[in-house]
Amino acid sequence: MAKSVTPDGISTILSNPSPDSSSELPEIIVQVIDLTPIGNRYKFTANDGKMKLKAMFPSRFSSEINSGNIQNLGLIQVIDYTLNDIPSKQEKYLIVTKCEAVSPALEVEFKTEVKSEETGILLKPKQVVEIQDEVKREGTGIFLKPKQEIVAKSAAQIVNEQHGNMAPAARMAMTRRVHPLVSLNPYQGNWTIKVRLTSKGTMRTYKNARGEGCVFNVELTDEDGTQIQATMFNEAARKFYEKFQLGKVYYISKGALKVANKQFKTVQNDYEMTLNENSEVEEASNEETFIPEAKFKFVEIEELGPYVNGKELVDVIGVVQSVSPTMSIRRKSNNDIVPKRDITIADKTKKTVVVSLWNDHATNVGQELLDNADKFPIVAIKSLKVGDFQGVSLSTLSKSIVLVNPDTPESKKLRSWYDSEGKGASMASIGSDISPSSKGGVKSMYYDRVSLSHVTSNPSLGEDKPSFFSIRAYISFIKPDQTMWYRACKTCNKKVTDAIGSGYWCEGCQKNDDECSLRYIMVVKVSDASGEAWLSLFNEQAERILGCSADELDKLKSQEGEENLFQQKLKEAIWVPHLFRISVAQHEYMNEKRQRITARAVVPVDFAAESRLLLEEISKMKTSQ
């Protein structure tokens, strides 16, 4: 094939903004210039030597570009495309949906001079901006007709045509005009998309000044992997809630787009979609293979720390280590009782984390995990919120997707590792095994470092929501006569009470048990050069400070003799320096608001790292003088 652009190729594209099929197009070869990555897409300028047009490659072309098949200054043949308006300017941009590489990078950019037959004046390429009604390609004798009238087809029309014509799916896909999600904007008129439902939220009710209503959200993914969130209210919500089934492929038309609210958006898209009762949604039969399944971006358990209490949701995959029975939790906001189930998962980092499954996730897939807990199933979960309970914890949302033993490469690798090595490995909770230099865990112990006086002298800290800091302090006093532990259920760690007759009753698990365990919940006084404060400790943090479990300390306390081993154990923990990650919140006691400082993580002092921190502080002081 000749290494040359198609004369008037851009004019051909502009004259046919939405071709019904690629078979109607003449050969269009353009040069790619100014190729630049934008996220997982690439923008460029299409050049035919006379005119230039802003353009974009969707994400599916990334492999072609990264491999060097499509290059800057190279030539491509545009086989199919969509032409969009740029709302803020009177310009258009080209979305290439299908193309073939013609030539690698040329030495220079194509530039041609255009001669006017009437005047003999040479015009520069940028002056040739007027698109004629008929464009003639010299030497070929081909005339392109003026801009054709494009008839936009709705989702229902496409499906009806498909049912009436039993041609192969591939041939049908060529004649069907479906817009890629990346090409949509709020200023377009009619469009039809083909997407897979990759996430479906629960139906929620709301009440505001305009009355009561219901709403639910879905996430849609097209064949390029581009995602968009769609929302339905009231009649539309009731109409489409049962119709939308997770994992199925749909044609959708007659929706509206608007700029996405950054506070609530859950996918990487500048726009969000609203469907009303007049929108059309039709299932696309026999075309599931053309649209990818939900994509996971797994975060290893030891790397969850930076996401704690953040807005970003995470995907994880792990081997199920334990599953609790379903618990009934009463919401503080509306007193509703919702089901909850905790599972503990581990991965190749040999770290574990607790995942709380809520509502349907707890009763449906949670029960499946409980029934198969002895087989240590693999679970992949999409869209989890990362909290700071017990250091690091995960919770499902209504939009979360939970897959058991998924048929994926990641699942197979994890199963192979666990069966050969992981089953006998020693696992540690991510919340209780944090080091200052590790990638995981709660944020670095050198992040937001403050003195104790900074916390105690600011009584308003934590008034609206908990504040988080790091401190270096000594344990200066442990009150020996305080209640240091509570009796806990061995399954869910909730508090148990004496059962009628014998044993212990767990309200969370709704069962009796012959035995229980002791778990720390205590306070200690900590001190640094600026002052002192009382610090609340939970089980994992107290074990790190005291060096033994609550059951072991209880045995020491019950032993009699001249040497008080219980007091000695407490004394050994005094005046030892530690690095603490703390939360500061307000609580009410005797109608008086007080600060509650809680240790979220505790690690020994790394003196080398501490010295580097001090040198940095000294350097800053010198610079500011």
C-alpha positions as MATLAB code, in Angstrom:
seq = 'MAKSVTPDGISTILSNPSPDSSSELPEIIVQVIDLTPIGNRYKFTANDGKMKLKAMFPSRFSSEINSGNIQNLGLIQVIDYTLNDIPSKQEKYLIVTKCEAVSPALEVEFKTEVKSEETGILLKPKQVVEIQDEVKREGTGIFLKPKQEIVAKSAAQIVNEQHGNMAPAARMAMTRRVHPLVSLNPYQGNWTIKVRLTSKGTMRTYKNARGEGCVFNVELTDEDGTQIQATMFNEAARKFYEKFQLGKVYYISKGALKVANKQFKTVQNDYEMTLNENSEVEEASNEETFIPEAKFKFVEIEELGPYVNGKELVDVIGVVQSVSPTMSIRRKSNNDIVPKRDITIADKTKKTVVVSLWNDHATNVGQELLDNADKFPIVAIKSLKVGDFQGVSLSTLSKSIVLVNPDTPESKKLRSWYDSEGKGASMASIGSDISPSSKGGVKSMYYDRVSLSHVTSNPSLGEDKPSFFSIRAYISFIKPDQTMWYRACKTCNKKVTDAIGSGYWCEGCQKNDDECSLRYIMVVKVSDASGEAWLSLFNEQAERILGCSADELDKLKSQEGEENLFQQKLKEAIWVPHLFRISVAQHEYMNEKRQRITARAVVPVDFAAESRLLLEEISKMKTSQ';
ca = [
       0.000    0.000    0.000;
       1.381    3.456   -0.908;
       2.774    5.436    1.970;
       0.637    8.515    1.350;
      -2.415   10.158    2.860;
      -5.777   10.284    1.096;
      -6.295   13.690   -0.534;
      -9.285   15.407    1.098;
      -9.601   12.570    3.621;
     -10.647   14.978    6.402;
     -13.259   16.540    4.113;
     -14.643   13.067    3.482;
     -14.970   12.470    7.221;
     -16.610   15.859    7.828;
     -19.073   15.211    4.988;
     -20.097   11.893    6.544;
     -20.247   12.509   10.316;
     -22.067    9.250   11.095;
     -21.781    6.626    8.334;
     -24.294    3.781    8.538;
     -21.560    1.227    7.852;
     -17.872    1.131    7.060;
     -18.640   -0.459    3.679;
     -20.008    2.869    2.420;
     -16.735    4.702    3.040;
     -13.949    5.130    0.484;
     -10.418    4.456    1.608;
      -9.404    7.159    4.096;
      -5.723    7.274    5.080;
      -4.543   10.023    7.436;
      -1.358   10.812    9.305;
      -1.269   10.657   13.122;
       0.433   13.702   14.638;
       0.769   15.010   18.204;
      -0.105   11.589   19.715;
      -0.570   12.138   23.468;
      -1.905    9.841   26.251;
      -4.977   11.047   28.200;
      -5.598    8.536   30.990;
      -6.133    5.208   29.219;
      -7.011    6.942   25.939;
      -4.890    8.788   23.375;
      -5.612   12.089   21.665;
      -4.016   13.049   18.353;
      -4.506   15.229   15.296;
      -5.559   13.602   12.022;
      -3.750   15.153    9.054;
      -4.421   14.680    5.322;
      -1.886   17.258    4.161;
      -4.563   19.897    3.564;
      -6.661   19.860    6.713;
      -6.293   18.752   10.307;
      -8.890   17.413   12.724;
      -8.679   16.777   16.467;
      -9.149   13.078   17.168;
      -9.012   10.374   19.823;
      -8.211    6.671   20.109;
     -10.374    4.840   22.742;
      -8.668    2.708   25.387;
      -8.835   -0.516   23.355;
      -6.141    0.885   21.005;
      -3.632    1.162   23.891;
      -1.997   -2.163   23.050;
      -1.610   -1.161   19.395;
       0.043    2.116   20.406;
       2.223    0.646   23.164;
       3.467   -2.079   20.814;
       4.471    0.540   18.223;
       1.988   -0.640   15.619;
       0.377    2.815   15.621;
       3.008    5.574   15.871;
       3.209    9.342   15.957;
       3.748   10.619   12.369;
       2.606    7.172   11.152;
      -0.280    6.501    8.759;
      -3.572    4.771    9.564;
      -6.606    3.807    7.510;
      -9.795    4.976    9.220;
     -12.381    2.217    8.768;
     -15.098    3.377   11.187;
     -15.537    6.449   13.343;
     -17.859    8.851   15.137;
     -17.732   12.629   14.719;
     -18.630   14.745   17.761;
     -19.084   18.454   18.353;
     -16.874   20.322   20.813;
     -19.532   22.270   22.784;
     -17.342   25.210   23.836;
     -16.023   25.746   20.295;
     -17.464   25.553   16.808;
     -15.277   22.551   16.063;
     -15.599   18.801   15.723;
     -13.451   15.932   16.909;
     -13.045   12.458   15.560;
     -13.453    9.270   17.610;
     -11.745    6.428   15.751;
     -13.614    3.189   16.493;
     -11.871    0.985   13.928;
      -8.642    1.460   11.999;
      -5.603   -0.309   10.568;
      -1.967    0.774   10.701;
      -0.624    1.553    7.206;
       2.873    2.852    7.851;
       5.210    3.453   10.803;
       6.460    6.941   11.631;
       7.488    9.033    8.622;
      10.315   11.526    8.758;
       8.154   14.626    8.407;
       4.565   15.818    8.685;
       2.582   15.818    5.434;
       2.051   19.350    4.100;
       0.742   20.247    0.649;
       0.028   23.513   -1.128;
      -3.323   23.972   -2.823;
      -3.522   25.894   -6.078;
      -6.660   27.822   -6.996;
      -7.476   27.153  -10.661;
      -9.134   30.523  -11.202;
      -6.502   32.822   -9.725;
      -3.357   30.740   -9.696;
      -2.770   31.823   -6.098;
      -1.071   29.303   -3.837;
      -3.042   28.790   -0.636;
      -1.539   27.453    2.582;
      -3.193   24.336    4.030;
      -4.808   26.205    6.925;
      -6.626   28.456    4.422;
      -8.433   25.489    2.901;
     -11.288   25.345    5.366;
     -14.389   25.468    3.207;
     -15.987   22.087    2.602;
     -17.630   21.936   -0.827;
     -20.951   20.235   -1.503;
     -19.151   17.699   -3.650;
     -15.610   16.525   -3.029;
     -13.770   15.101   -6.007;
     -10.796   12.791   -5.579;
      -8.490   13.394   -8.525;
      -7.375   10.395  -10.508;
     -10.104    8.107   -9.204;
     -13.202    9.714  -10.662;
     -15.066    9.047   -7.387;
     -17.575   11.648   -6.313;
     -18.689   11.791   -2.712;
     -22.262   12.890   -2.221;
     -23.103   15.829    0.066;
     -23.689   15.109    3.732;
     -26.224   12.311    3.932;
     -29.275   12.411    6.134;
     -28.592   10.131    9.100;
     -31.492    8.290   10.692;
     -30.766    7.513   14.366;
     -32.215    4.192   15.450;
     -33.509    3.515   18.941;
     -32.641    0.469   21.023;
     -36.050   -1.060   20.335;
     -35.671   -0.607   16.559;
     -32.250   -2.251   16.569;
     -33.499   -5.260   18.524;
     -36.571   -5.604   16.278;
     -34.315   -5.541   13.199;
     -32.086   -8.135   14.815;
     -35.010  -10.455   15.513;
     -36.276  -10.043   11.935;
     -32.926  -10.802   10.347;
     -31.143  -13.949   11.386;
     -27.830  -12.940    9.783;
     -24.666  -13.740   11.789;
     -24.005  -11.494   14.794;
     -20.762  -10.184   13.296;
     -22.526   -8.963   10.141;
     -25.281   -7.395   12.231;
     -22.696   -5.555   14.322;
     -21.297   -3.934   11.147;
     -24.643   -2.447   10.094;
     -25.769   -1.401   13.567;
     -24.906    2.208   14.515;
     -23.899    2.002   18.159;
     -22.083    4.876   19.851;
     -19.084    4.183   22.104;
     -19.475    5.670   25.582;
     -16.374    7.808   25.119;
     -18.106    9.675   22.287;
     -21.176   10.731   24.306;
     -21.702   14.246   25.646;
     -24.691   16.235   27.001;
     -25.119   18.137   23.702;
     -25.858   15.110   21.531;
     -29.330   14.267   20.339;
     -30.287   10.679   19.672;
     -27.823    7.917   20.434;
     -27.809    4.206   21.165;
     -25.226    2.376   23.246;
     -24.487   -1.319   23.761;
     -23.287   -1.994   27.292;
     -22.942   -4.658   29.953;
     -24.457   -4.082   33.397;
     -21.383   -4.480   35.628;
     -22.845   -3.152   38.885;
     -26.370   -2.756   40.236;
     -27.275   -0.909   43.416;
     -30.239   -1.586   45.679;
     -33.497    0.340   45.430;
     -33.359    3.202   47.950;
     -36.088    5.487   49.204;
     -35.646    9.170   49.979;
     -37.655   12.026   51.394;
     -37.144   15.729   50.698;
     -39.125   18.966   50.382;
     -40.715   17.740   47.133;
     -41.950   14.519   48.687;
     -40.915   10.876   48.813;
     -39.387    8.817   46.052;
     -37.138    5.925   45.129;
     -33.868    5.714   43.233;
     -31.228    3.210   42.176;
     -27.946    3.315   40.257;
     -26.203    1.016   37.812;
     -22.759    0.998   36.247;
     -22.499    0.276   32.531;
     -19.431   -0.840   30.542;
     -19.025   -0.872   26.755;
     -16.700   -2.989   24.594;
     -13.847   -0.475   24.992;
     -13.964   -0.890   28.768;
     -15.316    2.659   29.228;
     -17.738    2.953   32.142;
     -20.560    5.302   33.043;
     -22.993    5.505   35.962;
     -26.719    5.656   35.211;
     -29.383    6.762   37.705;
     -33.134    6.144   37.647;
     -35.760    7.847   39.834;
     -39.331    6.909   40.758;
     -41.257    5.579   37.682;
     -38.056    4.854   35.771;
     -36.590    3.106   38.812;
     -39.649    0.891   39.192;
     -39.762    0.220   35.439;
     -36.137   -0.843   35.018;
     -35.129   -2.294   38.403;
     -36.236   -5.844   37.591;
     -35.293   -5.554   33.920;
     -31.642   -4.750   34.642;
     -29.859   -7.990   35.532;
     -26.210   -8.052   36.570;
     -23.885   -9.280   33.822;
     -26.345   -8.988   30.919;
     -25.827   -6.835   27.797;
     -28.345   -4.148   26.765;
     -29.060   -1.614   24.048;
     -30.012    1.698   25.671;
     -31.346    4.865   24.036;
     -33.273    8.045   24.880;
     -31.240    8.824   27.989;
     -29.801   12.155   29.136;
     -26.245   13.055   30.147;
     -24.927   15.691   32.509;
     -21.588   16.535   34.089;
     -20.881   14.019   36.861;
     -20.983   15.149   40.484;
     -17.445   14.440   41.700;
     -18.705   13.879   45.239;
     -20.846   10.914   44.237;
     -19.344    9.530   41.035;
     -18.057    5.985   41.280;
     -16.507    5.468   37.829;
     -13.896    7.310   35.791;
     -16.152    9.331   33.516;
     -16.738   13.079   33.247;
     -20.449   12.493   32.629;
     -23.266   10.537   34.239;
     -26.477    9.274   32.672;
     -30.098    9.608   33.736;
     -32.784    7.295   32.391;
     -36.462    8.270   32.622;
     -39.673    6.350   32.019;
     -39.450    7.104   28.257;
     -35.945    5.682   27.905;
     -35.600    2.439   25.963;
     -33.707   -0.566   27.335;
     -33.588   -3.807   25.355;
     -31.566   -6.905   26.143;
     -28.990   -7.782   23.450;
     -29.220  -11.532   23.012;
     -26.233  -13.649   21.953;
     -23.797  -10.741   22.153;
     -22.445  -11.133   25.686;
     -18.952  -11.993   24.407;
     -18.527   -8.609   22.757;
     -18.731   -6.683   26.029;
     -16.158   -7.285   28.805;
     -17.130   -8.445   32.259;
     -16.579   -6.200   35.276;
     -12.905   -5.270   35.490;
     -11.093   -5.601   38.795;
      -8.110   -3.534   39.891;
      -6.957   -5.583   42.850;
      -5.119   -3.989   45.766;
      -2.994   -6.359   47.849;
      -3.980   -6.543   51.510;
      -0.669   -5.164   52.779;
      -1.158   -2.079   50.569;
      -4.607   -1.099   51.902;
      -3.245    1.419   54.422;
      -3.234    4.553   52.253;
      -6.926    4.001   51.431;
      -8.103    4.067   55.087;
     -11.037    6.482   55.546;
     -10.536    7.749   52.004;
     -13.166    8.230   49.291;
     -11.561    5.801   46.849;
     -13.047    2.320   46.764;
     -10.858   -0.757   46.344;
     -11.068   -4.251   44.829;
      -9.509   -7.198   46.664;
      -9.052  -10.916   46.102;
      -8.220  -13.399   48.845;
      -8.604  -16.859   50.321;
     -11.415  -17.073   52.871;
      -9.979  -18.005   56.274;
     -13.104  -17.762   58.414;
     -16.785  -16.836   58.118;
     -18.983  -15.644   60.967;
     -22.701  -16.383   61.352;
     -25.112  -13.638   60.310;
     -25.516  -10.873   62.870;
     -28.379   -8.378   63.161;
     -27.180   -4.773   63.465;
     -29.428   -1.838   64.319;
     -28.656    1.324   62.358;
     -28.281    4.479   64.423;
     -29.755    6.665   61.659;
     -33.200    5.047   61.360;
     -33.218    2.096   63.807;
     -33.550   -0.361   60.912;
     -32.128   -3.829   61.572;
     -29.792   -5.013   58.808;
     -27.953   -8.338   58.453;
     -24.153   -8.377   58.631;
     -21.570  -11.122   58.308;
     -17.775  -10.856   58.750;
     -15.320  -12.865   56.700;
     -11.543  -12.908   57.071;
      -9.477  -13.199   53.886;
      -5.737  -13.587   53.225;
      -3.540  -13.168   50.157;
       0.040  -13.816   49.008;
       1.366  -11.001   51.236;
       0.495  -13.292   54.202;
      -1.716  -10.583   55.641;
      -5.359  -10.914   56.626;
      -8.193   -8.396   56.752;
     -11.807   -8.550   57.928;
     -14.478   -7.837   55.305;
     -17.978   -6.973   56.532;
     -20.733   -8.186   54.204;
     -23.997   -6.247   54.573;
     -27.633   -6.851   53.573;
     -28.038   -9.258   50.612;
     -24.292   -9.876   50.459;
     -24.440  -11.196   54.032;
     -27.452  -13.454   53.534;
     -26.824  -14.739   49.991;
     -23.155  -15.028   49.046;
     -22.248  -14.920   52.747;
     -24.211  -18.109   53.380;
     -22.515  -19.739   50.377;
     -19.120  -18.881   51.871;
     -20.146  -20.256   55.274;
     -21.301  -23.532   53.708;
     -17.967  -23.918   51.903;
     -15.658  -22.406   54.534;
     -13.835  -25.722   55.048;
     -12.760  -25.628   51.360;
     -11.150  -22.166   51.761;
     -12.797  -20.620   48.679;
     -11.326  -17.716   46.706;
     -13.397  -14.544   46.836;
     -13.012  -11.466   44.602;
     -14.831   -8.328   45.737;
     -15.238   -5.086   43.787;
     -15.926   -1.631   45.293;
     -15.142   -1.935   49.005;
     -14.928    0.916   51.483;
     -11.788    0.953   53.651;
     -12.314    1.849   57.313;
     -10.065    2.023   60.374;
     -11.803   -0.489   62.663;
      -9.063   -2.648   64.235;
      -6.527   -0.723   62.155;
      -7.839   -1.606   58.706;
     -11.218   -3.100   57.769;
     -13.329   -3.443   54.626;
     -17.079   -3.107   54.103;
     -19.336   -3.861   51.156;
     -21.701   -1.286   49.664;
     -24.908   -1.847   47.738;
     -22.916   -1.584   44.483;
     -20.222   -4.068   45.555;
     -19.762   -7.233   43.487;
     -18.774  -10.467   45.271;
     -17.575  -13.408   43.161;
     -16.801  -16.831   44.654;
     -14.047  -18.870   42.960;
     -14.019  -16.696   39.815;
     -12.478  -18.220   36.682;
      -9.678  -15.641   36.347;
      -5.865  -15.799   36.165;
      -5.569  -14.016   39.517;
      -7.846  -16.551   41.187;
      -5.921  -19.502   39.750;
      -2.568  -18.075   40.864;
      -3.880  -17.434   44.378;
      -5.333  -20.959   44.620;
      -2.033  -22.472   43.473;
      -0.076  -20.410   46.037;
      -2.437  -21.258   48.898;
      -2.514  -24.995   48.184;
       1.290  -25.245   47.871;
       2.481  -22.727   50.452;
      -0.125  -20.442   51.971;
      -2.127  -23.070   53.839;
       0.745  -23.719   56.242;
       2.036  -20.131   56.391;
       1.711  -17.885   59.424;
      -0.756  -15.062   58.718;
      -0.883  -11.667   60.455;
      -3.673   -9.098   60.539;
      -2.887   -5.992   58.511;
      -4.267   -3.856   61.348;
      -1.912   -5.281   63.976;
       1.249   -5.744   61.935;
       2.250   -2.321   60.743;
       5.778   -0.955   60.472;
       6.781    2.637   59.761;
       8.532    1.683   56.543;
       5.914   -0.708   55.192;
       3.778    0.102   52.176;
       0.657   -1.127   53.904;
      -1.119   -0.536   57.135;
      -2.518    2.754   58.284;
      -0.746    5.843   57.017;
       2.929    6.186   57.880;
       3.827    6.850   61.500;
       5.699    9.920   60.234;
       2.621   11.330   58.534;
       0.826   14.131   60.443;
       3.288   13.840   63.367;
       2.191   16.066   66.267;
       2.941   16.438   69.973;
       0.460   15.442   72.678;
      -0.085   19.085   73.613;
      -1.336   19.761   70.072;
      -4.155   17.293   70.728;
      -4.997   18.113   74.340;
      -4.908   21.896   73.848;
      -7.447   21.756   70.999;
     -10.736   20.599   72.579;
     -12.626   21.064   69.279;
     -10.595   18.378   67.487;
     -12.803   15.541   66.269;
     -16.006   17.510   66.763;
     -17.547   16.757   63.346;
     -15.601   13.621   62.440;
     -12.558   11.832   63.887;
      -9.162   13.452   63.316;
      -6.080   11.301   62.761;
      -2.482   11.992   63.851;
       0.780   10.230   64.587;
       2.643   10.672   67.881;
       5.764    9.351   69.566;
       5.215    8.805   73.294;
       6.093    6.677   76.328;
       3.648    4.565   78.320;
       3.944    6.380   81.674;
       1.234    4.676   83.746;
      -1.094    1.662   83.584;
      -3.819    1.600   86.191;
      -3.732   -1.969   87.619;
      -7.248   -2.023   89.100;
      -9.082   -1.020   85.935;
     -11.218   -3.454   83.910;
      -8.660   -4.427   81.291;
     -10.611   -6.937   79.230;
     -14.014   -8.304   78.395;
     -15.319  -11.791   77.733;
     -15.657  -12.248   73.974;
     -17.255  -14.701   71.587;
     -14.596  -16.819   69.890;
     -16.428  -16.489   66.558;
     -17.271  -12.791   66.228;
     -15.327  -11.187   69.146;
     -18.524   -9.565   70.447;
     -19.197   -9.370   74.179;
     -20.840  -12.448   75.722;
     -22.943  -12.859   78.859;
     -23.515  -15.788   81.204;
     -25.988  -18.201   79.657;
     -28.824  -19.769   81.589;
     -27.459  -22.923   83.157;
     -23.883  -22.869   81.896;
     -21.739  -21.477   79.126;
     -21.887  -18.087   77.450;
     -24.505  -16.391   75.262;
     -23.490  -14.345   72.207;
     -26.156  -11.881   71.081;
     -24.409  -11.362   67.738;
     -24.206  -15.048   66.819;
     -27.426  -15.887   68.648;
     -25.925  -19.019   70.225;
     -24.508  -20.553   73.417;
     -20.871  -21.577   73.684;
     -19.051  -23.543   76.357;
     -15.981  -21.285   76.189;
     -15.106  -17.671   75.573;
     -11.898  -15.674   75.160;
     -10.684  -12.502   76.831;
      -9.947   -9.415   74.743;
      -8.295   -6.225   75.909;
     -10.130   -2.931   76.193;
      -8.156   -0.623   78.475;
      -6.660    2.831   78.946;
      -3.066    3.844   79.565;
      -1.426    7.173   80.244;
       1.103    8.281   77.613;
       3.627   11.109   77.900;
       5.975   13.066   75.691;
       8.032   16.241   76.156;
       4.947   18.448   75.765;
       2.483   16.757   78.119;
       0.415   13.668   78.804;
      -2.951   12.138   77.919;
      -5.084    9.044   78.450;
      -5.116    6.679   75.504;
      -7.697    3.942   74.788;
      -6.333    0.602   73.573;
      -8.082   -2.306   71.898;
      -6.939   -5.889   71.806;
      -4.292   -5.836   69.040;
      -2.653   -2.627   70.273;
      -2.645   -3.733   73.928;
      -1.074   -7.088   73.036;
       1.787   -5.296   71.260;
       2.416   -3.087   74.296;
       2.072   -5.722   77.035;
       3.593   -8.590   75.066;
       0.934  -11.137   76.019;
      -2.736  -11.905   75.434;
      -5.516  -10.977   77.838;
      -5.998  -14.669   78.722;
      -2.310  -14.956   79.668;
      -2.402  -11.767   81.771;
      -5.532  -12.999   83.539;
      -3.689  -16.201   84.528;
      -0.793  -14.135   85.942;
      -3.261  -12.029   87.922;
      -4.857  -15.109   89.457;
      -1.542  -16.595   90.571;
      -0.623  -16.163   94.231;
       2.864  -15.803   95.663;
       5.446  -13.390   96.911;
       6.365  -12.330   93.402;
       3.440  -10.527   91.791;
       3.878  -11.520   88.137;
       0.862   -9.450   87.090;
       2.331   -6.213   88.483;
       5.721   -7.109   87.038;
       4.235   -7.524   83.560;
       2.656   -4.086   83.767;
       5.896   -2.560   85.052;
       7.844   -3.966   82.083;
       5.621   -1.988   79.708;
       6.252    1.339   81.497;
       8.620    3.950   79.979;
       9.000    2.146   76.686;
       8.746    4.466   73.643;
       6.259    3.648   70.882;
       4.956    5.218   67.705;
       1.164    5.553   67.722;
      -1.362    6.276   64.996;
      -4.283    7.817   66.899;
      -7.812    9.022   66.262;
      -9.336   11.921   68.172;
     -13.133   12.071   68.555;
     -15.692   13.724   70.821;
     -17.935   11.757   73.184;
     -20.397   12.807   75.839;
     -20.003   11.830   79.505;
     -22.300   13.157   82.257;
     -23.691   15.752   79.787;
     -20.174   16.998   79.134;
     -18.271   16.641   75.872;
     -14.838   15.111   76.200;
     -12.041   14.060   73.891;
     -11.457   10.368   73.332;
      -8.025    9.487   72.001;
      -7.785    5.962   70.604;
      -4.740    4.081   69.385;
      -5.348    2.676   65.914;
      -1.862    1.255   65.420;
       1.247    0.795   67.593;
       4.799   -0.004   66.446;
       8.242    0.135   68.084;
      10.436    3.157   67.409;
      12.731    2.820   64.398;
      15.614    4.947   65.682;
      17.275    5.294   62.265;
      14.052    6.585   60.704;
      13.432    8.755   63.761;
      16.882   10.322   63.409;
      16.214   11.121   59.756;
      12.962   12.806   60.748;
      14.763   14.947   63.341;
      17.430   15.956   60.820;
      14.703   17.017   58.395;
      13.029   19.106   61.121;
      16.343   20.766   62.021;
      16.980   21.515   58.344;
      13.534   23.148   58.051;
      14.215   25.274   61.135;
      17.520   26.488   59.701;
      15.907   27.334   56.366;
      13.127   29.351   57.993;
      15.562   31.478   60.031;
];
